[in-house]
Coordinates of C-alpha atoms and ligand atoms in Angstrom, one line a residue:
X249 CA 40.5 -94.7 50.3
X250 CA 42.3 -92.8 47.0
X251 CA 43.2 -95.8 44.9
X252 CA 46.6 -94.6 42.9
X253 CA 47.5 -96.8 40.7
X254 CA 44.5 -95.4 38.7
X255 CA 45.7 -92.0 38.1
X256 CA 48.5 -93.7 36.4
X257 CA 46.4 -94.2 33.3
X258 CA 43.8 -91.5 33.4
X259 CA 44.5 -88.8 30.0
X260 CA 44.2 -85.8 31.7
X261 CA 46.8 -86.0 33.9
X262 CA 48.9 -87.7 31.8
X263 CA 48.9 -84.7 29.9
X264 CA 49.5 -82.3 33.3
X265 CA 52.6 -84.5 34.0
X266 CA 54.1 -84.3 30.5
X267 CA 53.3 -80.2 30.6
X268 CA 55.5 -80.0 33.8
X269 CA 57.9 -82.0 32.6
X270 CA 58.2 -80.7 29.0
X271 CA 58.4 -76.9 30.2
X272 CA 60.0 -77.3 33.8
X273 CA 61.4 -80.8 33.3
X274 CA 59.9 -81.1 37.0
X275 CA 58.6 -84.5 37.5
X276 CA 55.2 -85.6 39.6
X277 CA 55.0 -88.0 41.8
X278 CA 52.0 -88.9 44.0
X279 CA 52.6 -89.9 48.0
X280 CA 49.5 -91.1 50.6
X281 CA 48.2 -89.2 53.5
X282 CA 51.6 -90.6 55.3
X283 CA 53.7 -89.0 52.3
X284 CA 54.1 -92.6 51.4
X285 CA 55.0 -93.1 47.7
X286 CA 52.2 -94.0 46.0
X287 CA 50.6 -95.6 42.0
X288 CA 53.8 -95.4 39.9
X289 CA 56.3 -98.1 38.8
X290 CA 59.2 -96.3 39.4
X291 CA 61.3 -98.6 37.2
X292 CA 59.2 -98.2 34.3
X293 CA 58.5 -93.7 35.0
X294 CA 60.8 -92.1 32.5
X295 CA 61.6 -89.1 34.2
X296 CA 62.0 -85.7 33.1
X297 CA 65.4 -85.6 35.6
X298 CA 67.1 -88.9 35.7
X299 CA 68.3 -86.8 39.3
X300 CA 64.8 -87.6 40.1
X301 CA 64.5 -91.2 39.4
X302 CA 67.6 -92.1 41.0
X303 CA 66.7 -90.9 44.3
X304 CA 63.5 -92.1 45.1
X305 CA 64.3 -95.4 44.4
X306 CA 66.8 -95.0 47.5
X307 CA 64.5 -96.4 50.4
X308 CA 65.8 -93.6 52.4
X309 CA 65.3 -90.9 50.4
X310 CA 61.3 -92.4 50.1
X311 CA 61.8 -92.0 53.8
X312 CA 63.4 -88.6 54.1
X313 CA 60.6 -87.1 51.5
X314 CA 57.4 -88.8 54.1
X315 CA 59.2 -86.7 56.6
X316 CA 58.8 -83.7 54.9
X317 CA 55.6 -84.0 53.3
X318 CA 54.0 -84.4 56.9
X319 CA 56.2 -81.9 58.4
X320 CA 55.3 -79.7 55.3
X321 CA 51.4 -80.4 55.7
X322 CA 51.9 -80.0 59.4
X323 CA 53.2 -76.1 58.4
X324 CA 50.4 -75.3 56.2
X325 CA 47.9 -76.5 58.4
X326 CA 48.9 -73.9 60.3
X327 CA 49.1 -71.4 57.3
X328 CA 46.7 -69.6 54.9
X329 CA 49.0 -71.2 51.7
X330 CA 47.4 -74.3 49.9
X331 CA 50.5 -75.5 48.9
X332 CA 54.6 -74.9 49.8
X333 CA 57.6 -74.7 47.5
X334 CA 60.5 -75.6 49.4
X335 CA 63.7 -76.5 49.3
X336 CA 64.6 -80.8 49.3
X337 CA 67.6 -80.4 51.7
X338 CA 68.2 -84.2 50.9
X339 CA 68.5 -83.8 47.4
X340 CA 69.6 -79.5 47.5
X341 CA 66.7 -78.8 44.7
X342 CA 63.1 -77.7 45.2
X343 CA 60.1 -79.3 45.3
X344 CA 56.5 -78.5 45.4
X345 CA 53.6 -80.1 47.7
X346 CA 50.0 -79.5 47.4
X347 CA 47.8 -81.7 49.4
X348 CA 45.0 -83.6 47.8
X349 CA 41.9 -82.8 50.6
X350 CA 38.1 -83.9 50.4
X351 CA 36.2 -82.1 52.7
X352 CA 38.7 -81.1 54.3
X353 CA 40.2 -84.9 55.3
X354 CA 43.7 -85.1 53.2
X355 CA 44.2 -88.0 51.2
X356 CA 47.9 -87.5 49.7
X357 CA 50.0 -85.0 47.7
X358 CA 51.2 -84.0 44.7
X359 CA 55.0 -84.0 44.8
X360 CA 56.5 -81.3 41.9
X361 CA 59.9 -82.3 41.6
X362 CA 63.5 -80.5 40.7
X363 CA 63.7 -76.8 40.1
X364 CA 64.8 -74.4 41.6
X365 CA 61.9 -71.5 43.3
X366 CA 64.0 -68.4 42.0
X367 CA 65.8 -67.2 39.5
X368 CA 68.9 -66.2 41.7
X369 CA 70.0 -69.4 43.1
X370 CA 73.5 -69.2 41.6
X371 CA 75.5 -71.8 43.9
X372 CA 72.8 -74.3 44.8
X373 CA 73.9 -76.4 41.6
X374 CA 76.8 -77.3 43.9
X375 CA 74.4 -78.7 46.4
X376 CA 72.9 -80.9 44.2
X377 CA 75.7 -82.4 42.9
X378 CA 77.1 -83.2 46.1
X379 CA 73.9 -84.9 47.1
X380 CA 73.6 -86.9 43.9
X381 CA 77.1 -87.6 44.3
X382 CA 76.8 -88.9 47.7
X383 CA 73.7 -91.1 46.7
X384 CA 76.0 -92.6 44.4
X385 CA 75.3 -90.4 41.5
X386 CA 77.5 -90.8 38.3
X387 CA 79.3 -87.9 36.6
X388 CA 77.1 -88.5 33.7
X389 CA 73.8 -88.7 35.4
X390 CA 75.1 -86.3 37.9
X391 CA 75.7 -83.4 34.3
X392 CA 71.9 -84.4 33.4
X393 CA 70.5 -83.7 35.9
X394 CA 71.9 -80.6 36.9
X395 CA 71.5 -79.6 32.9
X396 CA 67.6 -79.8 33.1
X397 CA 66.9 -77.8 36.4
X398 CA 64.9 -75.0 35.7
X399 CA 65.1 -71.5 37.8
X400 CA 61.4 -70.1 38.1
X401 CA 60.6 -66.2 38.3
X402 CA 58.3 -65.4 39.8
X403 CA 55.5 -65.9 36.9
X404 CA 57.4 -69.5 35.8
X405 CA 56.3 -70.1 39.7
X406 CA 52.4 -69.2 39.3
X407 CA 52.0 -70.6 36.0
X408 CA 54.0 -73.8 37.8
X409 CA 51.7 -73.8 40.6
X410 CA 49.4 -73.4 38.7
X411 CA 49.6 -76.4 36.4
X412 CA 50.2 -78.4 40.0
X413 CA 47.1 -77.1 42.0
X414 CA 45.2 -78.7 38.3
X415 CA 46.6 -82.1 38.9
X416 CA 45.6 -82.4 42.6
X417 CA 42.4 -80.8 42.0
X418 CA 41.9 -83.4 39.2
X419 CA 42.8 -86.1 41.3
X420 CA 39.6 -85.2 43.7
X421 CA 37.4 -84.8 40.8
X422 CA 38.2 -88.0 39.7
X423 CA 38.2 -90.1 42.8
X424 CA 34.8 -89.4 43.7
X425 CA 34.4 -89.6 40.2
X426 CA 35.4 -93.3 40.7
X427 CA 33.9 -93.6 44.2
X428 CA 30.1 -92.6 42.3
X429 CA 30.9 -95.5 39.8
X430 CA 31.3 -98.0 42.5
X431 CA 28.5 -96.9 44.5
X432 CA 26.6 -97.7 41.6
X433 CA 28.4 -100.8 40.7
X434 CA 27.5 -102.0 44.7
X435 CA 23.9 -101.2 43.7
X436 CA 23.9 -102.8 40.4
X437 CA 25.3 -106.2 42.5
X438 CA 23.1 -106.2 45.2
X439 CA 20.3 -106.7 42.6
X440 CA 22.0 -110.4 42.2
X441 CA 20.6 -113.4 42.8
X442 CA 21.9 -116.6 44.3
X443 CA 21.7 -118.6 41.4
X444 CA 23.9 -117.7 38.2
X445 CA 23.4 -120.4 36.0
X446 CA 21.2 -122.7 34.0
X447 CA 22.7 -125.3 31.8
X448 CA 25.3 -123.0 29.8
X449 CA 23.2 -119.7 30.5
X450 CA 24.6 -118.0 32.9
X451 CA 23.8 -114.6 34.6
X452 CA 22.8 -114.0 38.1
X453 CA 20.8 -110.7 37.7
X454 CA 17.3 -110.2 38.2
X455 CA 15.9 -111.1 34.5
X456 CA 18.1 -113.7 34.6
X457 CA 17.1 -114.9 37.9
X458 CA 13.1 -114.8 37.0
X459 CA 13.6 -116.2 33.6
X460 CA 15.7 -119.3 34.7
X461 CA 11.9 -119.5 37.3
X462 CA 9.5 -119.8 34.1
X463 CA 12.5 -122.3 32.7
X464 CA 11.5 -124.6 35.9
X465 CA 7.8 -123.9 35.6
X466 CA 7.4 -125.5 32.3
X467 CA 10.3 -127.5 31.5
X468 CA 8.3 -130.7 32.5
X469 CA 5.4 -129.0 30.2
X470 CA 4.7 -129.7 26.1
X471 CA 3.8 -126.6 25.9
X472 CA 4.5 -124.3 22.5
X473 CA 7.5 -121.6 23.9
X474 CA 7.2 -118.4 21.9
X475 CA 11.2 -116.4 22.7
X476 CA 11.6 -112.7 21.7
X477 CA 14.5 -111.0 22.2
X478 CA 17.5 -108.7 20.3
X479 CA 20.2 -110.5 18.5
X480 CA 22.8 -112.3 20.8
X481 CA 20.6 -112.3 23.5
X482 CA 20.7 -116.3 23.7
X483 CA 17.6 -117.8 22.2
X484 CA 19.1 -120.7 21.3
X485 CA 20.3 -121.1 24.7
X486 CA 17.3 -121.1 26.0
X487 CA 15.6 -123.3 24.0
X488 CA 18.4 -125.6 24.3
X489 CA 17.7 -125.8 27.9
X490 CA 14.3 -125.8 27.7
X491 CA 14.7 -129.3 25.5
X492 CA 17.5 -130.8 27.7
X493 CA 15.5 -130.0 31.2
X494 CA 12.5 -132.2 29.4
X495 CA 10.6 -135.5 29.6
X496 CA 12.3 -135.1 25.8
X497 CA 15.9 -135.1 26.5
X498 CA 16.6 -138.1 25.4
X499 CA 15.2 -137.4 22.4
X500 CA 16.2 -135.1 19.1
X501 CA 16.4 -131.8 19.7
X502 CA 16.7 -130.2 15.5
X503 CA 16.7 -126.5 14.1
X504 CA 15.8 -124.9 11.5
X505 CA 16.6 -121.8 10.8
X506 CA 13.2 -120.5 9.2
X507 CA 15.0 -117.6 6.9
X508 CA 17.8 -119.9 5.7
X509 CA 15.6 -121.2 2.8
X510 CA 12.8 -120.0 0.2
X511 CA 9.8 -121.4 0.1
X512 CA 9.8 -123.9 -1.3
X513 CA 13.8 -125.6 -0.3
X514 CA 12.6 -124.5 3.3
X515 CA 9.0 -126.6 3.2
X516 CA 11.3 -129.9 1.5
X517 CA 13.3 -129.3 5.1
X518 CA 10.2 -129.1 7.2
X519 CA 8.1 -131.7 5.1
X520 CA 10.4 -133.7 3.3
X521 CA 9.4 -135.0 -0.2
X522 CA 8.9 -137.8 -1.9
X523 CA 11.1 -139.1 -4.8
X524 CA 10.0 -137.2 -8.3
X525 CA 8.3 -134.9 -6.8
X526 CA 10.4 -131.7 -8.2
X527 CA 13.7 -131.5 -10.3
X528 CA 16.2 -133.0 -8.3
X529 CA 14.2 -134.9 -5.5
X530 CA 16.0 -138.7 -6.6
X531 CA 14.9 -140.1 -3.7
X532 CA 12.4 -140.0 -0.6
X533 CA 13.3 -137.1 1.7
X534 CA 12.5 -137.2 5.6
X535 CA 11.1 -133.9 6.7
X536 CA 12.9 -132.1 10.2
X537 CA 9.2 -132.3 12.2
X538 CA 9.4 -136.3 11.9
X539 CA 13.1 -136.4 12.7
X540 CA 12.1 -134.3 15.4
X541 CA 9.5 -137.3 16.5
X542 CA 8.9 -137.3 20.8
X543 CA 11.5 -134.3 20.7
X544 CA 11.1 -130.1 20.4
X545 CA 11.7 -128.5 17.3
X546 CA 13.5 -125.0 17.5
X547 CA 12.2 -122.9 15.0
X548 CA 14.2 -120.0 14.4
X549 CA 13.5 -116.7 13.3
X550 CA 9.7 -117.4 13.1
X551 CA 8.9 -114.0 12.4
X552 CA 10.5 -114.3 8.6
X553 CA 8.6 -117.0 7.0
X554 CA 6.2 -116.2 4.6
X555 CA 1.8 -116.5 4.3
X556 CA 2.4 -119.9 2.9
X557 CA 4.6 -121.3 4.8
X558 CA 3.2 -119.9 8.2
X559 CA -0.2 -121.9 7.2
X560 CA 1.3 -125.1 6.6
X561 CA 3.3 -124.4 10.0
X562 CA 0.0 -123.1 11.9
X563 CA -1.5 -126.7 10.9
X564 CA 1.4 -128.6 12.4
X565 CA 0.6 -126.1 15.8
X566 CA -3.7 -127.2 15.2
X567 CA -3.3 -130.6 14.8
X568 CA 0.3 -132.3 14.8
X569 CA 0.0 -133.1 10.5
X570 CA 1.8 -132.2 8.2
X571 CA 1.8 -133.5 4.6
X572 CA 5.8 -134.4 2.4
X573 CA 6.1 -132.2 -0.5
X574 CA 4.7 -134.4 -3.4
X575 CA 2.6 -136.5 -1.5
X576 CA -1.0 -136.9 -0.7
X577 CA -0.6 -138.8 2.0
X578 CA -0.5 -137.1 5.6
X579 CA 1.7 -137.4 8.5
X580 CA 1.3 -137.4 11.7
X581 CA 4.1 -136.2 14.7
X582 CA 4.3 -135.1 18.3
X583 CA 6.7 -132.7 18.2
X584 CA 7.3 -129.2 21.1
X585 CA 7.8 -126.1 19.0
X586 CA 10.2 -123.8 20.1
X587 CA 9.7 -120.6 18.3
X588 CA 12.0 -117.8 18.5
X589 CA 12.5 -114.2 16.8
X590 CA 14.3 -110.7 16.5
X591 CA 11.7 -109.0 15.3
X592 CA 8.2 -107.8 16.6
X593 CA 5.6 -109.9 15.5
X594 CA 3.0 -108.7 17.8
X595 CA 3.4 -105.2 15.4
X596 CA 3.5 -107.8 12.5
X597 CA 0.5 -108.9 13.0
X598 CA -1.3 -105.3 13.3
X599 CA 0.6 -104.2 10.0
X600 CA -1.0 -107.8 9.0
X601 CA 2.2 -109.8 7.9
X602 CA 2.1 -112.2 10.6
X603 CA -0.9 -114.2 10.4
X604 CA -2.9 -113.7 14.1
X605 CA -3.8 -117.4 14.0
X606 CA -0.6 -118.7 14.3
X607 CA 1.2 -115.8 16.6
X608 CA -2.0 -117.1 18.9
X609 CA -0.9 -120.1 19.2
X610 CA 2.7 -119.9 19.4
X611 CA 2.7 -117.3 22.2
X612 CA 1.2 -120.1 24.8
X613 CA 4.0 -119.4 27.0
X614 CA 6.0 -116.4 25.9
X615 CA 10.1 -115.4 26.8
X616 CA 11.5 -112.1 26.4
X617 CA 14.9 -112.0 26.6
X618 CA 16.1 -109.0 27.9
X619 CA 19.0 -107.2 26.1
X620 CA 22.4 -107.5 28.1
X621 CA 21.7 -103.7 28.5
X622 CA 18.7 -103.8 30.9
X623 CA 21.0 -106.7 32.8
X624 CA 24.6 -104.8 33.1
X625 CA 24.9 -106.3 36.8
X626 CA 25.8 -109.9 34.4
X627 CA 28.2 -108.1 32.5
X628 CA 31.3 -109.1 34.4
X629 CA 30.2 -112.3 35.2
X630 CA 30.1 -113.2 31.9
X631 CA 33.3 -111.3 30.8
X632 CA 35.1 -113.0 33.4
X633 CA 33.4 -116.6 32.1
X634 CA 34.2 -115.4 28.1
X635 CA 38.0 -114.2 28.9
X636 CA 38.4 -117.8 30.7
X637 CA 37.0 -120.2 28.2
X638 CA 38.6 -117.8 25.7
X639 CA 41.9 -118.1 27.1
X640 CA 41.8 -121.9 27.5
X641 CA 41.3 -122.5 23.9
X642 CA 43.9 -119.9 22.9
X643 CA 46.7 -121.8 25.2
X644 CA 47.8 -118.7 27.3
X645 CA 48.4 -117.6 30.7
X646 CA 44.8 -117.0 32.9
X647 CA 43.8 -113.2 31.8
X648 CA 42.8 -110.8 34.2
X649 CA 40.3 -108.4 33.6
X650 CA 41.2 -104.6 35.0
X651 CA 38.7 -102.7 36.9
X652 CA 38.8 -100.1 34.4
X653 CA 38.3 -102.7 31.3
X654 CA 35.4 -103.5 32.9
X655 CA 34.2 -100.3 33.7
X656 CA 33.9 -99.3 29.4
X657 CA 32.4 -103.0 29.6
X658 CA 29.6 -101.4 31.4
X659 CA 29.4 -98.0 29.8
X660 CA 28.7 -99.5 25.8
X661 CA 25.7 -100.3 24.9
X662 CA 26.2 -104.5 22.9
X663 CA 23.7 -103.9 20.2
X664 CA 25.2 -107.0 19.5
X665 CA 24.4 -108.2 23.3
X666 CA 26.3 -111.2 24.7
X667 CA 27.5 -112.5 21.4
X668 CA 28.8 -109.4 21.3
X669 CA 30.6 -109.6 24.7
X670 CA 32.1 -113.3 23.7
X671 CA 32.9 -111.7 20.9
X672 CA 35.0 -109.2 22.3
X673 CA 36.2 -111.3 24.9
X674 CA 37.8 -113.8 22.5
X675 CA 39.1 -110.5 20.5
X676 CA 40.7 -109.3 24.1
X677 CA 42.6 -112.5 24.3
X678 CA 44.4 -113.0 20.7
X679 CA 45.5 -109.1 21.2
X680 CA 47.5 -109.5 25.0
X681 CA 49.7 -112.2 23.3
X682 CA 51.9 -113.1 26.7
X683 CA 50.0 -110.3 28.4
X684 CA 47.9 -111.7 31.4
X685 CA 46.3 -107.8 32.1
X686 CA 43.0 -107.2 30.0
X687 CA 43.4 -103.2 29.8
X688 CA 40.5 -100.4 28.5
X689 CA 43.5 -99.2 25.7
X690 CA 42.9 -103.0 24.1
X691 CA 39.2 -103.1 23.7
X692 CA 37.9 -102.4 20.6
X693 CA 37.5 -98.2 19.7
X694 CA 33.5 -98.7 19.4
X695 CA 33.4 -99.6 22.7
X696 CA 36.5 -96.7 24.7
X697 CA 34.7 -94.3 22.4
X698 CA 31.3 -95.3 24.5
X699 CA 33.4 -95.2 27.8
X700 CA 34.6 -91.9 26.7
X701 CA 31.3 -90.3 26.1
X702 CA 29.5 -91.3 29.0
X703 CA 32.0 -89.5 30.8
X704 CA 30.3 -86.2 31.4
X705 CA 32.7 -85.2 34.7
X706 CA 35.5 -85.4 32.0
X707 CA 34.6 -83.4 28.9
X708 CA 33.9 -80.8 31.9
X709 CA 36.9 -81.2 33.4
X710 CA 38.9 -81.4 29.8
X711 CA 37.1 -77.8 29.1
X712 CA 38.6 -76.6 31.9
X713 CA 41.7 -77.8 31.7
X714 CA 41.9 -77.0 28.2
X715 CA 41.0 -73.3 29.2
X716 CA 43.8 -73.5 31.7
X717 CA 46.1 -75.0 29.6
X718 CA 45.5 -71.9 26.9
X719 CA 46.0 -69.7 29.8
X720 CA 49.4 -70.8 30.3
X721 CA 50.2 -71.1 27.0
X722 CA 49.6 -68.1 25.8
X723 CA 52.0 -66.4 28.4
X724 CA 54.4 -69.1 28.1
X725 CA 54.9 -67.8 24.7
X726 CA 54.4 -64.2 25.5
X727 CA 57.6 -64.2 28.1
X728 CA 59.5 -65.6 25.7
X729 CA 59.2 -64.3 22.5
X730 CA 60.1 -61.0 25.1
X731 CA 62.8 -63.1 26.2
X732 CA 64.4 -64.6 23.2
X733 CA 63.9 -61.6 21.1
X734 CA 61.3 -63.2 18.7
X735 CA 63.9 -65.7 18.1
X736 CA 60.8 -68.0 17.7
X737 CA 63.0 -71.4 16.4
X738 CA 65.3 -70.8 19.6
X739 CA 61.7 -70.7 21.7
X740 CA 60.7 -73.6 19.3
X741 CA 63.0 -75.7 20.9
X742 CA 62.9 -74.5 24.5
X743 CA 59.2 -75.5 24.4
X744 CA 59.6 -78.7 22.8
X745 CA 57.6 -78.0 19.9
X746 CA 58.2 -77.3 16.0
X747 CA 58.6 -74.1 14.6
X748 CA 56.2 -74.2 12.6
X749 CA 54.2 -75.3 15.7
X750 CA 54.7 -72.0 17.3
X751 CA 54.2 -69.8 13.9
X752 CA 50.6 -71.3 14.3
X753 CA 50.7 -70.6 18.0
X754 CA 51.7 -67.3 18.1
X755 CA 49.1 -66.6 15.3
X756 CA 46.2 -68.1 17.6
X757 CA 46.6 -65.8 20.3
X758 CA 47.1 -62.6 18.4
X759 CA 50.7 -62.8 19.7
X760 CA 52.9 -61.3 16.9
X761 CA 55.6 -58.9 17.1
X762 CA 53.8 -55.7 15.7
X763 CA 50.2 -56.7 17.6
X764 CA 52.0 -57.2 21.0
X765 CA 54.4 -53.6 20.5
X766 CA 50.5 -51.8 19.9
X767 CA 49.0 -53.2 23.2
X768 CA 52.3 -52.8 25.4
Ligands
ATP215 N1 22.9 -116.0 29.3 C1 24.3 -116.7 28.4 N2 25.4 -117.3 28.9 C2 26.3 -117.8 28.7 N3 26.4 -117.2 27.1 C3 25.6 -116.6 26.4 C4 24.0 -116.4 27.0 N4 23.5 -115.3 26.4 C5 23.7 -116.2 25.3 N5 25.6 -116.9 25.3 C6 26.2 -117.4 24.1 O1 26.0 -115.7 23.2 C7 26.0 -116.4 21.5 C8 24.3 -115.9 21.3 O2 23.4 -116.7 21.4 P1 22.3 -117.8 20.8 O3 23.3 -117.8 19.4 O4 21.5 -118.3 22.2 O5 21.1 -116.5 20.9 P2 20.2 -115.8 20.0 O6 19.6 -115.3 20.4 O7 19.5 -116.7 19.3 O8 20.8 -114.8 18.6 P3 20.7 -114.6 17.4 O9 19.5 -113.9 17.3 O10 21.3 -114.2 16.5 O11 20.1 -115.6 16.6 C9 25.9 -117.6 22.1 O12 27.7 -117.9 21.8 C10 26.0 -118.1 23.2 O13 26.4 -119.1 23.7
MG216 MG1 19.3 -117.4 17.4

C-alpha cells in the first residue's frame, strides 16, 4: 500500500507539480487503485486552476472521478498506451490519467487536470462554463478558471505527458525507497530486547540489554568500575545506576570532574587540606574522599589527570589511604570508585601518558558504552522520551514525532550521542510552538543535511529529473521564442520567470536568434 501522505512533502514531487502548474496551469492529484483521491488537503492546497479546487471538494465530483479513473484504467489495460488524456465530462476540460504500477500491480494513478488537449477546441470553454455554473461556481471563479485553461499542441502534449509520467515514476521509486527503509527499521526492531529501562537509563537495543545484564551482576559487588564511552553516551547515568542499586545506596554518591581544576586545587578538593597549608586555607577542609566514605566516588574524566595526581589516586585505590594537603597524618576511607573517560586509556598507557598500574587498578570491570550510532534502534524510544519530557516542561501540547522526522534521526551520526538527541528534542519543542506534529523541516540543518546525503536514490533521481527538466525547458523556450517572435519580455511573463532569468537560460541553451537561424 502506498502511503500517499508522504508524497506531498517530497521535494522532487513538489517541484514537478510546480512545473506543471506554472507552465500549463495544470493541477496534479493522486488516486489510489480504486480511483479515490489521496494524499492532499483540498482546503490547504493552492490550485493552479480554481476550477479544480472547486470541483474536487464535491463528493459527486470525487465519485465521478473515481469511476472515470477506473474506466480509463480498464481501457488502458486493453491498449498499448501507458496513459490517457481524455475529456472529463463532468468538468468539460481534459485530464491526463497516468497509472502507477509496481510489478504490473496497479497502485494508484496520477491525475493531471485542467487543460484542453488540442489547440483547436474553440467551443469547449462554453462547456466548462456551463459545468462550473452547474456546480455552483461563482461568475468570478468561472472567468478565472477559463483564463487558466491552456490548449496543448503536439509538442506541448508530449512535454506535458513526459513530466506527469515522471511524477508517476517518482512515486514508484520513492515508495520502494520508503518500503526498504521500513524493512530496515523492522529489522532493527527485531533486535530489541524486553527491557527498555534501567533506572533512568532508556534503551531496548541489544547493546543496552547487555549493559543492563552487566549492571545487574556488578551492582552488589564493591569492585572498581571503569566506564568508557564517547561524549554524552550516558556514563554518569550508568555510574549513578550502579551506586543507587548497590548496598551503598543510602551513603553519599560524590562526583568529581578531574579535568575541571588544576592539580593543586584538585588535590585539595579530593583529599582536603588543613588550615594554613596554603594561602587561602583559612580553615580545615574535608576532602571529597572523606565525604564519600562508605559511599561511591565517581571520578569523571579520569583520563585528564596529571601524572602526580595519578600516583595519589593509585594509592587510594590500593590502600584506601591518602593524606590531606599540608598534613602528615594519613586517612583511611572505604570508598567504591567508579571512573569514567571519553579518552582511550589503553592507548594513553601505550603512549606513556597514563600510568599502567593505575589503569589496571581501575579497569577491574570495564563498561564500554556504545555510541548512539551503534544502537540506532534506541533512537525512537529516546526521542519519544525526551520529546514528552520537554513538552511537559514547556507546558505545551503533547507532541507527535512524524515518521519522516524520525527517519531523519536515523540518518544522522550523532557525534554528541544521547545528549545531542536530547538537546535536539528540546529545541524542537520550543520551535514547534503550538504545532503538535514534529516535522523534519523543523530540525537542525546538520540533521536535515545528513538525511539528504544518505539518500543515494534521491540523488540519482534528482539527476534524472534535472536532465528531463532541462530538456523540457530548452524545448519550451525554443518554441516560445519562435512563437513570440523573440519577444523575451512576453515569453518570460508566460513562463513565470524574470526577463533576466530567461536571457540567462537562452544563453545556457544556446538559443539566441542568430545561432538558431544558422541551425535551422
Ligand atoms: N540511555 C539513556 N537514557 C536516557 N537518558 C540518557 C541516556 N544516556 C544519556 N542520557 C542523557 O544524556 C545526557 C548525557 O548523559 P551523561 O551525562 O550521563 O553522559 P556522559 O557520557 O557522562 O557525557 P560526557 O562524556 O559529556 O560527560 C544526560 O542528560 C542523560 O540524562
Ligand atoms: Mg559525564
